Amino acid sequence: MARDKKTISRSTYPKSIKSELAYRRAQQQLLESNRRIAETKLLALRMQMNPHFVYNSLNAINKFVLENEAEQASLYLTKFSKLMRQAMLNTLSEWVSLSHELKALQIYIELELLRSDNAFEMILNVSDSLKPDTVCIPPMITYPYVENAIRHGLLQQHVHKPTLRIDCFEQDGNLLIQIADNGIGRAASAQAQLDGLTAHKSYGHSITVERLQLVNEVYDVGSRIDFTDLNTPSGNPAGTCVTFTMKLKTL
């Protein structure tokens, strides 16, 4: 009887090992398939941002043409072509250097300044502890929030000395990019859109949120977007600060 039990255990033991290995292979294949699906979705979402750029910029060019401002239209087209080249380069990759992201962002802000007749001031600060050529982020991730700060915050009525401030720095092993404006605030901006006082509506935030969910799923970088409503000492709205946070990642 003892020999029979020993024979049975010897015959079944290899089968259990094979089953375990097969299960692990299947799990690994499933993880790899999910990763590829997520990466494909990320590519599709990145590609959605280019038409967003094009649509907003073409509206501004159309405005200059209609108002017979040929010189302004030509200058805008020159900057617009630079922006398109940089945006296309950036969206070809899943990750771009912070310097490339900021380069595209600065060109976009220059376009907005031209379109608005220099209606606001821009301040950009990159911490000395950061190396923008090696630190990387998902491409065009900050654009929708800069756009919202300008169009829904700074370019509204009754904003005293409209200022856009962008700060990039490291904190506790994370990259932080803060986009702050001294505009009318989120509540007043939302009300203006409901009242039809602003015709422009941005869909960039929803795309960005979906992108960050997939980025976290694939790369586990803990990226997120946080909003802070700014107020004066007396409690009145004084703008909005948007903070992008992600584990520090280098190329």
XYZ file of N, CA and C in Angstrom:
753
model
N 0.827 -1.209 0.000
C 0.000 0.000 0.000
C 0.853 1.248 0.000
N 1.945 1.215 0.812
C 2.825 2.374 0.910
C 3.472 2.653 -0.430
N 3.872 1.501 -1.149
C 4.511 1.702 -2.446
C 3.527 2.312 -3.442
N 2.249 1.871 -3.382
C 1.244 2.405 -4.291
C 1.057 3.908 -4.094
N 0.975 4.333 -2.816
C 0.812 5.763 -2.513
C 1.988 6.567 -3.038
N 3.194 5.986 -2.871
C 4.389 6.666 -3.337
C 4.363 6.806 -4.853
N 3.908 5.751 -5.539
C 3.828 5.784 -6.998
C 2.829 6.825 -7.469
N 1.677 6.931 -6.785
C 0.641 7.905 -7.141
C 1.161 9.319 -6.971
N 1.851 9.581 -5.861
C 2.353 10.926 -5.599
C 3.396 11.319 -6.624
N 4.230 10.333 -7.051
C 5.231 10.646 -8.059
C 4.588 10.969 -9.404
N 3.499 10.296 -9.728
C 2.855 10.516 -11.026
C 2.054 11.809 -11.066
N 1.475 12.222 -9.929
C 0.654 13.435 -9.907
C 1.480 14.696 -9.692
N 2.622 14.614 -9.046
C 3.433 15.799 -8.720
C 3.854 16.570 -9.964
N 4.381 15.926 -11.011
C 4.740 16.673 -12.213
C 3.544 17.363 -12.858
N 2.356 16.755 -12.804
C 1.161 17.365 -13.389
C 0.809 18.666 -12.672
N 0.942 18.689 -11.351
C 0.622 19.907 -10.613
C 1.603 21.029 -10.951
N 2.872 20.640 -11.136
C 3.870 21.638 -11.527
C 3.545 22.193 -12.912
N 3.185 21.300 -13.846
C 2.838 21.736 -15.200
C 1.620 22.661 -15.183
N 0.644 22.321 -14.354
C -0.554 23.152 -14.254
C -0.217 24.538 -13.724
N 0.646 24.562 -12.709
C 1.057 25.837 -12.126
C 1.811 26.688 -13.143
N 2.708 26.064 -13.889
C 3.465 26.800 -14.900
C 2.548 27.311 -16.007
N 1.597 26.467 -16.406
C 0.649 26.882 -17.441
C -0.196 28.057 -16.962
N -0.606 28.004 -15.687
C -1.400 29.092 -15.108
C -0.596 30.391 -15.086
N 0.660 30.291 -14.678
C 1.505 31.485 -14.625
C 1.736 32.064 -16.012
N 1.935 31.186 -17.002
C 2.112 31.669 -18.376
C 0.857 32.382 -18.875
N -0.289 31.796 -18.549
C -1.555 32.407 -18.971
C -1.744 33.778 -18.320
N -1.385 33.879 -17.015
C -1.485 35.149 -16.304
C -0.551 36.187 -16.910
N 0.667 35.758 -17.250
C 1.643 36.672 -17.841
C 1.168 37.162 -19.205
N 0.601 36.260 -19.998
C 0.082 36.639 -21.301
C -1.086 37.619 -21.175
N -1.930 37.380 -20.165
C -3.060 38.278 -19.929
C -2.574 39.672 -19.541
N -1.570 39.736 -18.653
C -1.007 41.022 -18.244
C -0.394 41.755 -19.432
N 0.314 41.017 -20.274
C 0.936 41.623 -21.442
C -0.119 42.120 -22.421
N -1.199 41.354 -22.597
C -2.283 41.777 -23.484
C -2.950 43.045 -22.959
N -3.195 43.086 -21.647
C -3.799 44.271 -21.040
C -2.900 45.491 -21.186
N -1.588 45.260 -21.044
C -0.630 46.352 -21.200
C -0.669 46.913 -22.620
N -0.720 46.011 -23.613
C -0.750 46.462 -24.999
C -2.041 47.211 -25.309
N -3.145 46.738 -24.747
C -4.430 47.426 -24.938
C -4.363 48.832 -24.348
N -3.803 48.945 -23.126
C -3.685 50.243 -22.460
C -2.786 51.177 -23.256
N -1.679 50.656 -23.790
C -0.764 51.478 -24.575
C -1.435 51.963 -25.859
N -2.260 51.112 -26.467
C -2.987 51.504 -27.678
C -3.990 52.609 -27.365
N -4.669 52.479 -26.230
C -5.609 53.519 -25.810
C -4.889 54.834 -25.558
N -3.711 54.757 -24.938
C -2.919 55.961 -24.684
C -2.538 56.659 -25.986
N -2.131 55.868 -26.975
C -1.776 56.441 -28.269
C -2.974 57.156 -28.881
N -4.139 56.512 -28.819
C -5.348 57.120 -29.381
C -5.684 58.426 -28.676
N -5.532 58.473 -27.360
C -5.830 59.684 -26.598
C -4.831 60.788 -26.902
N -3.557 60.421 -27.070
C -2.554 61.433 -27.416
C -2.890 62.046 -28.770
N -3.326 61.211 -29.698
C -3.647 61.698 -31.036
C -4.854 62.633 -31.015
N -5.724 62.481 -30.022
C -6.886 63.362 -29.919
C -6.492 64.790 -29.594
N -5.322 64.975 -28.958
C -4.919 66.299 -28.538
C -4.491 67.170 -29.714
N -3.935 66.584 -30.777
C -3.506 67.383 -31.923
C -4.658 68.143 -32.593
N -5.796 67.486 -32.891
C -6.925 68.237 -33.445
C -7.408 69.339 -32.503
N -7.269 69.114 -31.199
C -7.656 70.118 -30.213
C -6.813 71.375 -30.412
N -5.509 71.202 -30.559
C -4.606 72.312 -30.851
C -5.019 73.019 -32.138
N -5.206 72.234 -33.189
C -5.485 72.781 -34.517
C -6.759 73.617 -34.505
N -7.812 73.089 -33.914
C -9.102 73.771 -33.909
C -9.001 75.142 -33.242
N -8.389 75.187 -32.055
C -8.277 76.450 -31.324
C -7.428 77.467 -32.086
N -6.340 77.004 -32.680
C -5.448 77.917 -33.386
C -6.060 78.430 -34.687
N -6.759 77.574 -35.417
C -7.381 78.002 -36.666
C -8.458 79.054 -36.423
N -9.135 78.957 -35.293
C -10.126 79.982 -34.947
C -9.471 81.350 -34.806
N -8.292 81.372 -34.165
C -7.577 82.641 -33.975
C -7.094 83.190 -35.316
N -6.568 82.309 -36.184
C -6.106 82.750 -37.509
C -7.275 83.327 -38.305
N -8.415 82.661 -38.232
C -9.618 83.122 -38.920
C -10.027 84.516 -38.448
N -9.870 84.749 -37.155
C -10.214 86.064 -36.584
C -9.335 87.158 -37.195
N -8.023 86.905 -37.304
C -7.120 87.893 -37.877
C -7.457 88.156 -39.351
N -7.774 87.095 -40.089
C -8.101 87.238 -41.501
C -9.372 88.060 -41.672
N -10.399 87.755 -40.884
C -11.668 88.468 -40.979
C -11.516 89.944 -40.635
N -10.599 90.230 -39.712
C -10.369 91.615 -39.306
C -9.317 92.298 -40.167
N -8.899 91.597 -41.252
C -7.960 92.150 -42.218
C -6.618 92.532 -41.587
N -6.157 91.713 -40.669
C -4.871 91.939 -40.019
C -3.873 90.921 -40.582
N -3.414 91.203 -41.798
C -2.570 90.254 -42.531
C -1.249 89.988 -41.810
N -0.629 91.038 -41.255
C 0.660 90.866 -40.587
C 0.519 89.986 -39.350
N -0.533 90.215 -38.580
C -0.783 89.406 -37.399
C -1.091 87.964 -37.774
N -1.865 87.803 -38.834
C -2.204 86.454 -39.299
C -0.957 85.706 -39.734
N -0.039 86.390 -40.424
C 1.201 85.771 -40.874
C 2.076 85.372 -39.692
N 2.198 86.265 -38.704
C 2.987 85.962 -37.506
C 2.391 84.781 -36.759
N 1.076 84.764 -36.662
C 0.397 83.676 -35.965
C 0.624 82.348 -36.684
N 0.535 82.369 -38.023
C 0.746 81.151 -38.799
C 2.159 80.603 -38.612
N 3.141 81.512 -38.521
C 4.526 81.077 -38.317
C 4.672 80.364 -36.977
N 4.120 80.970 -35.926
C 4.190 80.349 -34.599
C 3.360 79.072 -34.556
N 2.223 79.106 -35.246
C 1.354 77.934 -35.268
C 2.057 76.736 -35.904
N 2.802 76.977 -36.992
C 3.515 75.880 -37.649
C 4.597 75.310 -36.732
N 5.270 76.172 -35.966
C 6.266 75.699 -34.997
C 5.608 74.837 -33.930
N 4.443 75.295 -33.477
C 3.719 74.537 -32.455
C 3.295 73.176 -32.978
N 2.821 73.138 -34.224
C 2.387 71.871 -34.792
C 3.541 70.881 -34.909
N 4.692 71.383 -35.346
C 5.859 70.503 -35.455
C 6.245 69.938 -34.092
N 6.272 70.815 -33.073
C 6.652 70.361 -31.745
C 5.610 69.411 -31.167
N 4.340 69.729 -31.377
C 3.267 68.879 -30.856
C 3.286 67.502 -31.504
N 3.534 67.468 -32.813
C 3.585 66.181 -33.510
C 4.780 65.351 -33.038
N 5.912 66.004 -32.841
C 7.075 65.294 -32.324
C 6.798 64.727 -30.932
N 6.165 65.548 -30.105
C 5.901 65.125 -28.727
C 4.924 63.954 -28.657
N 3.890 63.981 -29.484
C 2.867 62.939 -29.396
C 3.281 61.636 -30.056
N 4.460 61.602 -30.692
C 4.945 60.342 -31.253
C 5.444 59.398 -30.171
N 5.741 59.926 -29.001
C 6.308 59.127 -27.915
C 5.373 59.092 -26.721
N 5.506 58.057 -25.935
C 4.713 57.954 -24.711
C 5.237 58.900 -23.641
N 6.540 59.210 -23.731
C 7.169 60.110 -22.762
C 8.013 61.128 -23.514
N 8.008 62.360 -23.022
C 8.873 63.401 -23.579
C 9.594 64.085 -22.427
N 10.706 64.717 -22.752
C 11.424 65.450 -21.719
C 10.605 66.665 -21.290
N 10.821 67.075 -20.061
C 10.135 68.260 -19.548
C 10.467 69.478 -20.400
N 11.702 69.559 -20.895
C 12.097 70.703 -21.726
C 11.298 70.759 -23.019
N 11.029 69.592 -23.642
C 10.230 69.565 -24.865
C 8.772 69.935 -24.584
N 8.258 69.459 -23.474
C 6.880 69.809 -23.098
C 6.745 71.311 -22.870
N 7.718 71.888 -22.167
C 7.669 73.321 -21.873
C 7.873 74.151 -23.134
N 8.662 73.640 -24.075
C 8.874 74.350 -25.341
C 7.555 74.490 -26.096
N 6.808 73.380 -26.209
C 5.500 73.428 -26.877
C 4.539 74.329 -26.128
N 4.597 74.259 -24.809
C 3.695 75.057 -23.973
C 3.966 76.549 -24.143
N 5.240 76.919 -24.199
C 5.593 78.325 -24.369
C 5.143 78.870 -25.717
N 5.260 78.045 -26.773
C 4.791 78.488 -28.092
C 3.280 78.691 -28.050
N 2.578 77.765 -27.407
C 1.118 77.915 -27.304
C 0.751 79.195 -26.562
N 1.460 79.469 -25.457
C 1.162 80.673 -24.678
C 1.459 81.928 -25.505
N 2.520 81.905 -26.305
C 2.824 83.024 -27.193
C 1.680 83.253 -28.185
N 1.097 82.170 -28.671
C -0.049 82.284 -29.577
C -1.240 82.926 -28.877
N -1.471 82.515 -27.639
C -2.588 83.093 -26.878
C -2.335 84.566 -26.570
N -1.078 84.921 -26.301
C -0.745 86.324 -26.065
C -0.982 87.150 -27.319
N -0.602 86.598 -28.465
C -0.815 87.291 -29.739
C -2.303 87.441 -30.021
N -3.038 86.367 -29.779
C -4.486 86.397 -30.038
C -5.214 87.399 -29.143
N -4.739 87.536 -27.899
C -5.421 88.401 -26.925
C -4.791 89.787 -26.813
N -3.866 90.097 -27.726
C -3.186 91.393 -27.706
C -2.447 91.608 -26.378
N -1.704 90.580 -25.969
C -0.891 90.621 -24.738
C -1.709 91.017 -23.510
N -2.846 90.352 -23.349
C -3.764 90.712 -22.274
C -3.359 90.167 -20.907
N -2.335 89.314 -20.871
C -1.903 88.766 -19.579
C -0.390 88.599 -19.564
N 0.143 88.365 -18.383
C 1.583 88.143 -18.210
C 1.822 86.676 -17.888
N 2.965 86.152 -18.350
C 3.301 84.760 -18.077
C 4.629 84.673 -17.344
N 4.666 83.859 -16.272
C 5.889 83.618 -15.506
C 6.132 82.115 -15.484
N 7.310 81.690 -15.921
C 7.678 80.274 -15.915
C 8.918 80.091 -15.057
N 8.841 79.167 -14.116
C 9.963 78.911 -13.225
C 10.215 77.410 -13.129
N 11.459 76.993 -13.420
C 11.866 75.597 -13.290
C 12.928 75.514 -12.204
N 12.688 74.704 -11.184
C 13.606 74.578 -10.060
C 14.992 74.141 -10.520
N 16.022 74.669 -9.857
C 17.400 74.306 -10.190
C 17.681 72.823 -9.936
N 16.894 72.206 -9.059
C 17.117 70.790 -8.733
C 16.626 69.854 -9.833
N 15.823 70.378 -10.745
C 15.310 69.566 -11.850
C 16.231 69.665 -13.056
N 16.336 68.568 -13.803
C 17.070 68.558 -15.065
C 16.041 68.342 -16.173
N 15.528 69.425 -16.745
C 14.415 69.297 -17.707
C 14.721 68.481 -18.944
N 15.998 68.311 -19.283
C 16.337 67.509 -20.458
C 16.253 66.008 -20.199
N 16.263 65.606 -18.917
C 16.211 64.171 -18.591
C 14.928 63.779 -17.865
N 14.327 64.701 -17.115
C 13.037 64.416 -16.473
C 11.974 64.313 -17.550
N 11.106 63.312 -17.469
C 10.110 63.130 -18.525
C 8.690 63.077 -17.971
N 7.754 63.394 -18.842
C 6.331 63.371 -18.506
C 5.552 62.921 -19.738
N 4.280 62.537 -19.564
C 3.458 62.237 -20.734
C 3.279 63.507 -21.576
N 3.338 63.429 -22.894
C 3.282 64.638 -23.727
C 1.953 65.367 -23.654
N 2.040 66.694 -23.662
C 0.879 67.591 -23.731
C -0.074 67.426 -22.549
N 0.461 66.991 -21.429
C -0.403 66.703 -20.289
C -0.857 67.976 -19.574
N -0.073 69.060 -19.714
C -0.406 70.294 -19.002
C -1.203 71.271 -19.861
N -1.226 71.038 -21.160
C -1.858 71.991 -22.077
C -3.308 72.348 -21.720
N -4.198 71.381 -21.443
C -5.594 71.747 -21.187
C -5.764 72.689 -19.999
N -4.874 72.575 -19.012
C -5.022 73.387 -17.808
C -4.473 74.793 -18.008
N -3.461 74.923 -18.856
C -2.985 76.247 -19.240
C -4.058 76.940 -20.084
N -4.646 76.186 -20.996
C -5.718 76.729 -21.827
C -6.886 77.217 -20.970
N -7.304 76.396 -20.011
C -8.415 76.789 -19.139
C -8.070 78.015 -18.303
N -6.824 78.059 -17.800
C -6.399 79.200 -16.984
C -6.496 80.497 -17.783
N -6.082 80.429 -19.043
C -6.093 81.631 -19.880
C -7.509 82.003 -20.295
N -8.219 81.054 -20.882
C -9.493 81.392 -21.516
C -10.643 81.543 -20.520
N -10.636 80.727 -19.474
C -11.757 80.774 -18.527
C -11.436 81.553 -17.256
N -10.165 81.912 -17.088
C -9.777 82.647 -15.884
C -9.266 84.028 -16.183
N -8.160 84.104 -16.927
C -7.459 85.380 -17.103
C -8.133 86.320 -18.091
N -8.772 85.793 -19.114
C -9.336 86.644 -20.159
C -10.781 87.052 -19.892
N -11.239 86.809 -18.685
C -12.581 87.247 -18.308
C -12.526 88.697 -17.810
N -13.661 89.317 -17.707
C -13.724 90.712 -17.269
C -13.341 90.850 -15.795
N -12.917 92.058 -15.451
C -12.645 92.436 -14.063
C -11.492 91.639 -13.440
N -10.498 91.267 -14.229
C -9.301 90.620 -13.695
C -8.187 91.654 -13.673
N -7.669 91.960 -12.479
C -6.637 92.980 -12.332
C -5.262 92.369 -12.578
N -4.528 92.906 -13.537
C -3.196 92.426 -13.907
C -3.181 90.895 -14.073
N -3.869 90.391 -15.068
C -3.943 88.927 -15.276
C -2.550 88.307 -15.404
N -2.306 87.276 -14.608
C -0.987 86.645 -14.593
C -1.123 85.131 -14.569
N -0.379 84.482 -15.460
C -0.286 83.027 -15.485
C 1.092 82.643 -14.957
N 1.128 81.759 -13.974
C 2.404 81.339 -13.391
C 2.511 79.817 -13.459
N 3.649 79.341 -13.982
C 3.904 77.903 -14.076
C 5.188 77.592 -13.321
N 5.092 76.724 -12.322
C 6.241 76.335 -11.503
C 6.466 74.836 -11.624
N 7.703 74.437 -11.911
C 8.074 73.021 -12.001
C 9.130 72.744 -10.933
N 8.886 71.754 -10.085
C 9.844 71.464 -9.024
C 9.697 70.028 -8.545
N 10.661 69.594 -7.747
C 10.668 68.239 -7.190
C 10.304 68.296 -5.714
N 9.518 67.301 -5.274
C 9.130 67.236 -3.863
C 8.898 65.778 -3.473
N 9.680 65.322 -2.513
C 9.538 63.954 -1.989
C 9.574 62.894 -3.092
N 10.490 63.051 -4.036
C 10.619 62.078 -5.117
C 9.579 62.202 -6.208
N 8.814 63.279 -6.192
C 7.777 63.506 -7.199
C 8.086 64.755 -8.020
N 7.653 64.742 -9.258
C 7.668 65.941 -10.095
C 6.334 66.652 -9.908
N 6.391 67.943 -9.627
C 5.180 68.745 -9.506
C 5.222 69.884 -10.509
N 4.122 70.066 -11.221
C 3.965 71.213 -12.114
C 2.698 71.947 -11.678
N 2.883 73.173 -11.227
C 1.749 73.969 -10.760
C 1.429 75.054 -11.776
N 0.162 75.140 -12.136
C -0.324 76.143 -13.088
C -1.322 77.024 -12.338
N -0.915 78.251 -12.053
C -1.749 79.134 -11.233
C -2.128 80.382 -12.025
N -3.353 80.816 -11.845
C -3.805 82.068 -12.462
C -4.527 82.900 -11.404
N -4.566 84.186 -11.611
C -5.290 85.082 -10.698
C -6.591 85.553 -11.329
N -7.240 84.620 -12.037
C -8.480 84.929 -12.738
C -9.698 84.940 -11.838
N -10.850 84.680 -12.440
C -12.112 84.841 -11.716
C -12.457 83.647 -10.842
N -11.708 82.551 -10.946
C -11.993 81.375 -10.125
C -12.923 80.400 -10.822
N -12.923 79.162 -10.318
C -13.682 78.097 -10.986
C -15.192 78.300 -10.908
N -15.687 78.760 -9.769
C -17.136 78.920 -9.609
C -17.677 79.965 -10.580
N -17.004 81.123 -10.642
C -17.452 82.192 -11.540
C -17.298 81.782 -12.993
N -16.215 81.027 -13.305
C -16.001 80.561 -14.677
C -17.102 79.594 -15.101
N -17.458 78.674 -14.199
C -18.522 77.715 -14.503
C -19.847 78.434 -14.727
N -20.107 79.451 -13.912
C -21.346 80.208 -14.058
C -21.361 80.977 -15.371
N -20.207 81.524 -15.762
C -20.130 82.261 -17.027
C -20.432 81.348 -18.208
N -19.952 80.099 -18.130
C -20.229 79.157 -19.205
C -21.711 78.789 -19.239
N -22.314 78.633 -18.054
C -23.746 78.324 -18.000
C -24.573 79.477 -18.554
N -24.112 80.705 -18.282
C -24.839 81.889 -18.746
C -24.562 82.216 -20.205
N -23.661 81.438 -20.829
C -23.341 81.678 -22.231
C -22.415 82.844 -22.458
N -21.701 83.278 -21.391
C -20.792 84.408 -21.540
C -19.473 84.000 -22.162
N -19.159 82.702 -22.116
C -17.953 82.206 -22.790
C -18.373 81.117 -23.760
N -17.982 81.284 -25.013
C -18.394 80.322 -26.040
C -17.514 79.088 -26.053
N -16.315 79.229 -25.526
C -15.341 78.136 -25.615
C -15.558 77.100 -24.518
N -15.508 75.850 -24.902
C -15.611 74.753 -23.938
C -14.482 73.771 -24.185
N -13.739 73.428 -23.121
C -12.589 72.542 -23.282
C -12.944 71.116 -22.905
N -12.514 70.169 -23.754
C -12.701 68.755 -23.465
C -11.381 68.100 -23.057
N -10.335 68.940 -22.939
C -9.020 68.411 -22.648
C -8.907 67.739 -21.292
N -9.652 68.232 -20.300
C -9.532 67.667 -18.953
C -9.982 66.216 -18.920
N -11.112 65.916 -19.539
C -11.617 64.534 -19.520
C -10.654 63.593 -20.238
N -10.048 64.068 -21.337
C -9.055 63.254 -22.048
C -7.843 63.022 -21.159
N -7.401 64.078 -20.474
C -6.220 63.974 -19.619
C -6.448 63.023 -18.455
N -7.605 63.097 -17.834
C -7.916 62.198 -16.719
C -7.859 60.743 -17.177
N -8.428 60.466 -18.340
C -8.397 59.098 -18.864
C -6.970 58.666 -19.188
N -6.189 59.596 -19.746
C -4.786 59.284 -20.038
C -4.016 58.938 -18.765
N -4.192 59.734 -17.728
C -3.449 59.507 -16.486
C -3.845 58.181 -15.835
N -5.098 57.810 -15.931
C -5.525 56.510 -15.397
C -4.779 55.379 -16.100
N -4.650 55.490 -17.415
C -3.943 54.455 -18.181
C -2.441 54.500 -17.913
N -1.875 55.696 -17.792
C -0.449 55.833 -17.481
C -0.133 55.167 -16.147
N -0.983 55.387 -15.168
C -0.778 54.764 -13.857
C -0.911 53.246 -13.932
N -1.848 52.797 -14.745
C -2.074 51.354 -14.891
C -0.873 50.665 -15.517
N -0.279 51.308 -16.520
C 0.826 50.691 -17.254
C 2.167 50.922 -16.568
N 2.383 52.139 -16.043
C 3.720 52.495 -15.545
C 3.799 52.683 -14.032
N 2.664 52.704 -13.356
C 2.643 52.834 -11.897
C 3.441 54.050 -11.429
N 3.081 55.222 -11.951
C 3.816 56.441 -11.604
C 3.036 57.365 -10.666
N 1.833 56.946 -10.272
C 1.070 57.725 -9.294
C 0.742 59.129 -9.755
N 0.454 59.320 -11.047
C 0.149 60.660 -11.559
C -1.274 61.065 -11.205
N -1.436 62.347 -10.969
C -2.774 62.857 -10.627
C -2.842 64.364 -10.880
N -4.064 64.878 -10.913
C -4.323 66.306 -11.060
C -5.125 66.764 -9.839
N -4.680 67.846 -9.206
C -5.392 68.419 -8.056
C -5.712 69.886 -8.332
N -6.888 70.305 -7.893
C -7.326 71.692 -8.057
C -7.386 72.384 -6.695
N -6.900 73.618 -6.648
C -6.988 74.430 -5.435
C -7.587 75.778 -5.804
N -8.668 76.156 -5.121
C -9.274 77.464 -5.337
C -8.527 78.485 -4.496
N -8.022 79.523 -5.146
C -7.275 80.572 -4.452
C -8.228 81.677 -3.994
N -7.936 82.231 -2.838
C -8.790 83.278 -2.281
C -7.950 84.408 -1.705
N -8.529 85.593 -1.659
C -7.897 86.737 -1.016
C -8.016 86.573 0.500
N -7.262 87.370 1.290
C -7.392 87.293 2.752
C -8.821 87.495 3.255
N -9.616 88.233 2.461
C -11.006 88.464 2.866
C -11.946 87.363 2.395
N -11.396 86.365 1.665
C -12.210 85.226 1.258
C -12.784 85.307 -0.137
N -12.448 86.343 -0.886
C -12.961 86.472 -2.247
C -12.135 85.616 -3.220
N -12.745 85.106 -4.291
C -12.008 84.287 -5.264
C -10.832 85.051 -5.859
N -9.693 84.374 -5.963
C -8.483 85.022 -6.485
C -7.775 84.142 -7.506
N -8.519 83.241 -8.131
C -7.919 82.399 -9.158
C -7.921 80.925 -8.812
N -7.155 80.174 -9.564
C -7.107 78.711 -9.437
C -5.674 78.228 -9.583
N -5.337 77.187 -8.833
C -4.044 76.530 -8.985
C -4.280 75.058 -9.305
N -3.733 74.602 -10.417
C -3.821 73.199 -10.824
C -2.447 72.580 -10.638
N -2.395 71.441 -9.938
C -1.112 70.780 -9.677
C -1.088 69.387 -10.298
N -0.118 69.188 -11.185
C 0.133 67.863 -11.758
C 1.261 67.230 -10.942
N 1.006 66.015 -10.411
C 1.990 65.314 -9.592
C 2.240 63.930 -10.178
N 3.516 63.531 -10.198
C 3.891 62.224 -10.734
C 5.240 61.830 -10.142
N 5.412 60.522 -9.905
C 6.723 60.051 -9.463
C 7.784 60.495 -10.446
N 8.901 60.965 -9.915
C 9.970 61.465 -10.771
C 10.467 60.343 -11.682
N 10.437 60.609 -12.994
C 10.840 59.601 -13.994
C 11.809 60.258 -14.960
N 12.868 59.544 -15.319
C 13.855 60.104 -16.234
C 13.940 59.261 -17.506
N 14.385 59.912 -18.572
C 14.523 59.242 -19.862
C 15.700 58.289 -19.862
